mmCIF file of C-alpha atoms in Angstrom:
data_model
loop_
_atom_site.group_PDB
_atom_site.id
_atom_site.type_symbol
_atom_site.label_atom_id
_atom_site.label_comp_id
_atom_site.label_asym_id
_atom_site.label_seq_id
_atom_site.Cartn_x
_atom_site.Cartn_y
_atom_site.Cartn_z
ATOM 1 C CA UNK A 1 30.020 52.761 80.499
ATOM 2 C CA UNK A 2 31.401 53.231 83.854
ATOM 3 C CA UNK A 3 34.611 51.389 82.421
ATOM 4 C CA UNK A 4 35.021 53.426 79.594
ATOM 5 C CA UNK A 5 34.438 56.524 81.708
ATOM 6 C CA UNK A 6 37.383 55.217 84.120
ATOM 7 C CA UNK A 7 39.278 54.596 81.269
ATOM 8 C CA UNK A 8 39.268 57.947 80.731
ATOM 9 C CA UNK A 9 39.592 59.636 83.640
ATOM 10 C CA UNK A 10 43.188 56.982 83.831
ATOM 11 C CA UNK A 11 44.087 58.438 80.504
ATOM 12 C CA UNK A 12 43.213 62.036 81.307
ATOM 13 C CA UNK A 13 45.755 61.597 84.386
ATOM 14 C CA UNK A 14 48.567 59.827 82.908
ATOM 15 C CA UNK A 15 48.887 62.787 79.909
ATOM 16 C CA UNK A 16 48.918 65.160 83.176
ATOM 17 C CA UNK A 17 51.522 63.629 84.718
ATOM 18 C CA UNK A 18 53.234 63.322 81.341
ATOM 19 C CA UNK A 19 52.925 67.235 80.726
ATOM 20 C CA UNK A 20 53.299 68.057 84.078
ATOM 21 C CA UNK A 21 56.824 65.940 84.176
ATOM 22 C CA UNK A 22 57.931 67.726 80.706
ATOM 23 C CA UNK A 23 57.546 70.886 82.299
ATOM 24 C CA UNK A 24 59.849 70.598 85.100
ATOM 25 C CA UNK A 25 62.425 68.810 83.942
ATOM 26 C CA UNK A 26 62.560 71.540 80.978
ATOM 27 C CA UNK A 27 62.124 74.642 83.996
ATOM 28 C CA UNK A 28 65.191 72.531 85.741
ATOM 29 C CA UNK A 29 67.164 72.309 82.689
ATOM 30 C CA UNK A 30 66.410 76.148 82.000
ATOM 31 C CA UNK A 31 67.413 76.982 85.114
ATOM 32 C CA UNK A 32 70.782 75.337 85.413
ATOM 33 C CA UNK A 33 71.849 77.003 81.798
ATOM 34 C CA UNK A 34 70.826 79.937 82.774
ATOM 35 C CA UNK A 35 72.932 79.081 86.494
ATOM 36 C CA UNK A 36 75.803 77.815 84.505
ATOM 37 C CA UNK A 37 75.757 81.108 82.187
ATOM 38 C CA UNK A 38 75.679 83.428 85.056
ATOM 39 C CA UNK A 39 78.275 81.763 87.053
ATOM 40 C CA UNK A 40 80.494 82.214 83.912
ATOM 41 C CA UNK A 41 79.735 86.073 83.694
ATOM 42 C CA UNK A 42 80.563 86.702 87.581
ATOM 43 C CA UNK A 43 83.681 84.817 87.093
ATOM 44 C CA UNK A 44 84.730 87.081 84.482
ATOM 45 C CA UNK A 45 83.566 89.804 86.245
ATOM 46 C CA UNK A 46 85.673 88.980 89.360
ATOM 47 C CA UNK A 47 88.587 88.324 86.865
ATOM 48 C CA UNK A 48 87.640 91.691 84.989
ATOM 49 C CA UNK A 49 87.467 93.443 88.966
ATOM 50 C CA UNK A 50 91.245 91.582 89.870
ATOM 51 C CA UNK A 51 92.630 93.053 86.597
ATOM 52 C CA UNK A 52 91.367 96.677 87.526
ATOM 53 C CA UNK A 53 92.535 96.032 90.943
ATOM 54 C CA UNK A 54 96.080 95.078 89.318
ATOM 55 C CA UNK A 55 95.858 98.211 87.182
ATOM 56 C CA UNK A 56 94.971 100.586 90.452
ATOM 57 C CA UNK A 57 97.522 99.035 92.285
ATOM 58 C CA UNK A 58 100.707 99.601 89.342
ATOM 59 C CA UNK A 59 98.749 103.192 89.115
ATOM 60 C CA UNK A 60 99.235 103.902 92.878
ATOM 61 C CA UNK A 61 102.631 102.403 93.214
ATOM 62 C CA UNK A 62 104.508 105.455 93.363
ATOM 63 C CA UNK A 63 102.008 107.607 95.572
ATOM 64 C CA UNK A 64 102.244 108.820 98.986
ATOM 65 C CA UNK A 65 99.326 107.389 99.992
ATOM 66 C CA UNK A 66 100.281 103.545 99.360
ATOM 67 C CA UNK A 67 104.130 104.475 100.570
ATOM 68 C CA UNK A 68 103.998 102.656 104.057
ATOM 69 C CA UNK A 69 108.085 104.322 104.544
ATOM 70 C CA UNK A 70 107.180 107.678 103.370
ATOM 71 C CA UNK A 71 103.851 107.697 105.671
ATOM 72 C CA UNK A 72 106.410 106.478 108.644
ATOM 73 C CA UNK A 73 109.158 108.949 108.140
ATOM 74 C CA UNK A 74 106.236 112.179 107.491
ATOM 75 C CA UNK A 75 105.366 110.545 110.285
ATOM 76 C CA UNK A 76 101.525 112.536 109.986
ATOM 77 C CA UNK A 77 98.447 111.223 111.738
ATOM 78 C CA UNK A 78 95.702 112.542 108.625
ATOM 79 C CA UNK A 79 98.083 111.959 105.764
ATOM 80 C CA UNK A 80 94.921 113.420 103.494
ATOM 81 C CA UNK A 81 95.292 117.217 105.380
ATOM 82 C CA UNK A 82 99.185 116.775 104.989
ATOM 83 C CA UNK A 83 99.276 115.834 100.935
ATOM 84 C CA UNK A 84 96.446 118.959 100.663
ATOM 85 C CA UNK A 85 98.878 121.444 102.682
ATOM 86 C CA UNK A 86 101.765 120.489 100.665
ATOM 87 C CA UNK A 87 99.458 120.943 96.798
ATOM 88 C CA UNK A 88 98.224 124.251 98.174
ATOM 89 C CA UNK A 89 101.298 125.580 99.011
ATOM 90 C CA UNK A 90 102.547 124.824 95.660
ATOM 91 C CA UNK A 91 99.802 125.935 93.974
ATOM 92 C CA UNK A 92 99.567 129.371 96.109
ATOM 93 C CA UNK A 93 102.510 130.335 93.415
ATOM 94 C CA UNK A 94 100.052 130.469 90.425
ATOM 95 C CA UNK A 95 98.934 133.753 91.960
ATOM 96 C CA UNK A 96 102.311 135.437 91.103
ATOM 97 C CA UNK A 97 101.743 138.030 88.082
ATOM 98 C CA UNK A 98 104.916 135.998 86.407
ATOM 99 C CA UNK A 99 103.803 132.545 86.823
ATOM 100 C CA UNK A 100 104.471 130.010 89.281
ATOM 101 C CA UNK A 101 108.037 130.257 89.565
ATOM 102 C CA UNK A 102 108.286 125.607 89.816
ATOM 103 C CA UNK A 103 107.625 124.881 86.831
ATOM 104 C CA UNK A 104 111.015 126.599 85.140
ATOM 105 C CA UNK A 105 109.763 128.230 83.131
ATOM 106 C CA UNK A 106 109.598 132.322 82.383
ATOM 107 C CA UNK A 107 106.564 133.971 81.197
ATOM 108 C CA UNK A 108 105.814 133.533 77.468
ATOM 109 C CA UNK A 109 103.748 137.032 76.637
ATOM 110 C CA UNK A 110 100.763 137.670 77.712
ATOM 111 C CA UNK A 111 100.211 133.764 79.468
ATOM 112 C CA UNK A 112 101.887 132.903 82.674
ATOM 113 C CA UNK A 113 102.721 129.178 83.406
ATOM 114 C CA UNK A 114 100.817 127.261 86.157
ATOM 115 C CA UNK A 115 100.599 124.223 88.025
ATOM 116 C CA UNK A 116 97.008 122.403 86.963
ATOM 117 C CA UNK A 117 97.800 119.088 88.628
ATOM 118 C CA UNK A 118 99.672 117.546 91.565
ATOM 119 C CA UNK A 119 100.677 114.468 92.691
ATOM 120 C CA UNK A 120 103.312 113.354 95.701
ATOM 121 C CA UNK A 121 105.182 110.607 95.201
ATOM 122 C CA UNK A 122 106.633 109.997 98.267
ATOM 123 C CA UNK A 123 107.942 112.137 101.584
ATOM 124 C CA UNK A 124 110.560 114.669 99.123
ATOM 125 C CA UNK A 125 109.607 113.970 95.573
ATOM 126 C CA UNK A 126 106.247 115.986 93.720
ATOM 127 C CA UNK A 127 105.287 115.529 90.199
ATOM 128 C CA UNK A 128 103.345 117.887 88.556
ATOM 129 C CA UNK A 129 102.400 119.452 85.075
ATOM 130 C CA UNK A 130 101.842 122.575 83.986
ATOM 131 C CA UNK A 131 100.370 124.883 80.973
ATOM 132 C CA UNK A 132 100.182 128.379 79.700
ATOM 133 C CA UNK A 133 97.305 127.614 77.391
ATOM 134 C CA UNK A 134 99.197 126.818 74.665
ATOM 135 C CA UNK A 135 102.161 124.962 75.401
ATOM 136 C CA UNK A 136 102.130 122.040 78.207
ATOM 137 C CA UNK A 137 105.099 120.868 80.684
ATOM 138 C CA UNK A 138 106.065 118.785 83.577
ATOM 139 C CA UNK A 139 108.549 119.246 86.444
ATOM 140 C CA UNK A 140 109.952 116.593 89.135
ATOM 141 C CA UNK A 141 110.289 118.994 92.678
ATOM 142 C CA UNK A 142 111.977 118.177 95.413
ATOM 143 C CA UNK A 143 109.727 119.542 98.561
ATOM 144 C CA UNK A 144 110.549 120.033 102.316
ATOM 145 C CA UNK A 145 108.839 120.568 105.188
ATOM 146 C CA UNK A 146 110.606 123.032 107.516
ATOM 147 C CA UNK A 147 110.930 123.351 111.305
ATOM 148 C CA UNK A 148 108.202 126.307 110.912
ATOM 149 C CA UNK A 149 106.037 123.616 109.225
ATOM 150 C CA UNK A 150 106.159 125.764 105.659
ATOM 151 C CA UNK A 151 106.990 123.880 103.110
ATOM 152 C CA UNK A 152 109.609 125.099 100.625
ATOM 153 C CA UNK A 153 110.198 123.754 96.702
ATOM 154 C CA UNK A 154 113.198 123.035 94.784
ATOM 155 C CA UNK A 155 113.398 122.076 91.052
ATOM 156 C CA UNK A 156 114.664 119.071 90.226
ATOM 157 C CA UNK A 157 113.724 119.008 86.553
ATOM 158 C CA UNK A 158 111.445 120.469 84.064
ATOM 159 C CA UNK A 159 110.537 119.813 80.574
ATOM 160 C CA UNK A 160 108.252 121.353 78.296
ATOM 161 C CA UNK A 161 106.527 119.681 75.135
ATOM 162 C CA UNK A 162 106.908 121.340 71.868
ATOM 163 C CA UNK A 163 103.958 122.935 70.636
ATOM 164 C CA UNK A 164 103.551 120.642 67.853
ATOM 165 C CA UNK A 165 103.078 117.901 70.414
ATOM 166 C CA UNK A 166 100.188 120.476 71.974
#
């Protein structure tokens, strides 16, 4: 009896083990897929992240703020407060009861053009668009700061989209 009863007992611990060693290499195995899949999703990720980088670099490439020549010849310590001056001094024209007079345009009826957006593409050049409501432009402006530090606007070119492209 006390055989049988060891018998047992040496059966009872071998499945154990068995069960026990099935379950841990399966948790390994588990584990590395899901290792394996994960390391495949960051590396798209980081090639997804690169390829957004790419695009916000080509975005930025003609903007003040990533123009190490323009920044030198401004020669500005807060580049920022300089790139706001210049917008608001454009935009302070969009007050004028016949439109802002850079964007080239004359006052269609009742609607006056004015500047919505600005962007500075380097130390002389703006782009910027424009709208009465109903009918959308852009111009190209030359700008310049002067010895009084105001800044003064010249058109370089305008163009206005047709209102079926509206």
């Amino acid at each position: 009896m006390k055989k049988s009863l060891f018998l047992y007992l040496f059966i009872i611990a071998v499945l154990m083990n068995l069960f026990t060693y099935k379950y841990f290499t399966g948790k390994e195995k588990s584990m590395q897929a899901t290792e394996e899949k994960s390391e495949g999703s960051v590396k798209n990720d980081s090639l997804k992240i690169a390829d957004l980088e790419n695009k916000l670099y080509e975005a930025n490439v003609f903007s003040l703020e990533y123009n190490d020549r323009a920044m030198n010849y401004l020669n500005q310590n807060d580049i920022n407060a300089f790139t706001e001056k210049v917008k608001q001094a454009l935009l302070a024209y969009n007050d004028d009861k016949e439109g802002n007079k850079y964007t080239d345009q004359t006052k269609m009826g009742e609607q006056k053009f004015i500047i919505n957006k600005v962007k500075l593409l380097n130390h002389r050049w703006i782009i910027a668009n424009y709208s009465n409501g109903e009918l959308w432009g852009e111009v190209l402006l030359k700008y310049f700061i002067n010895e009084d530090q105001t800044v003064s606007f010249e058109v370089m070119n305008s163009y206005l989209y047709s209102k079926e492209l509206n």
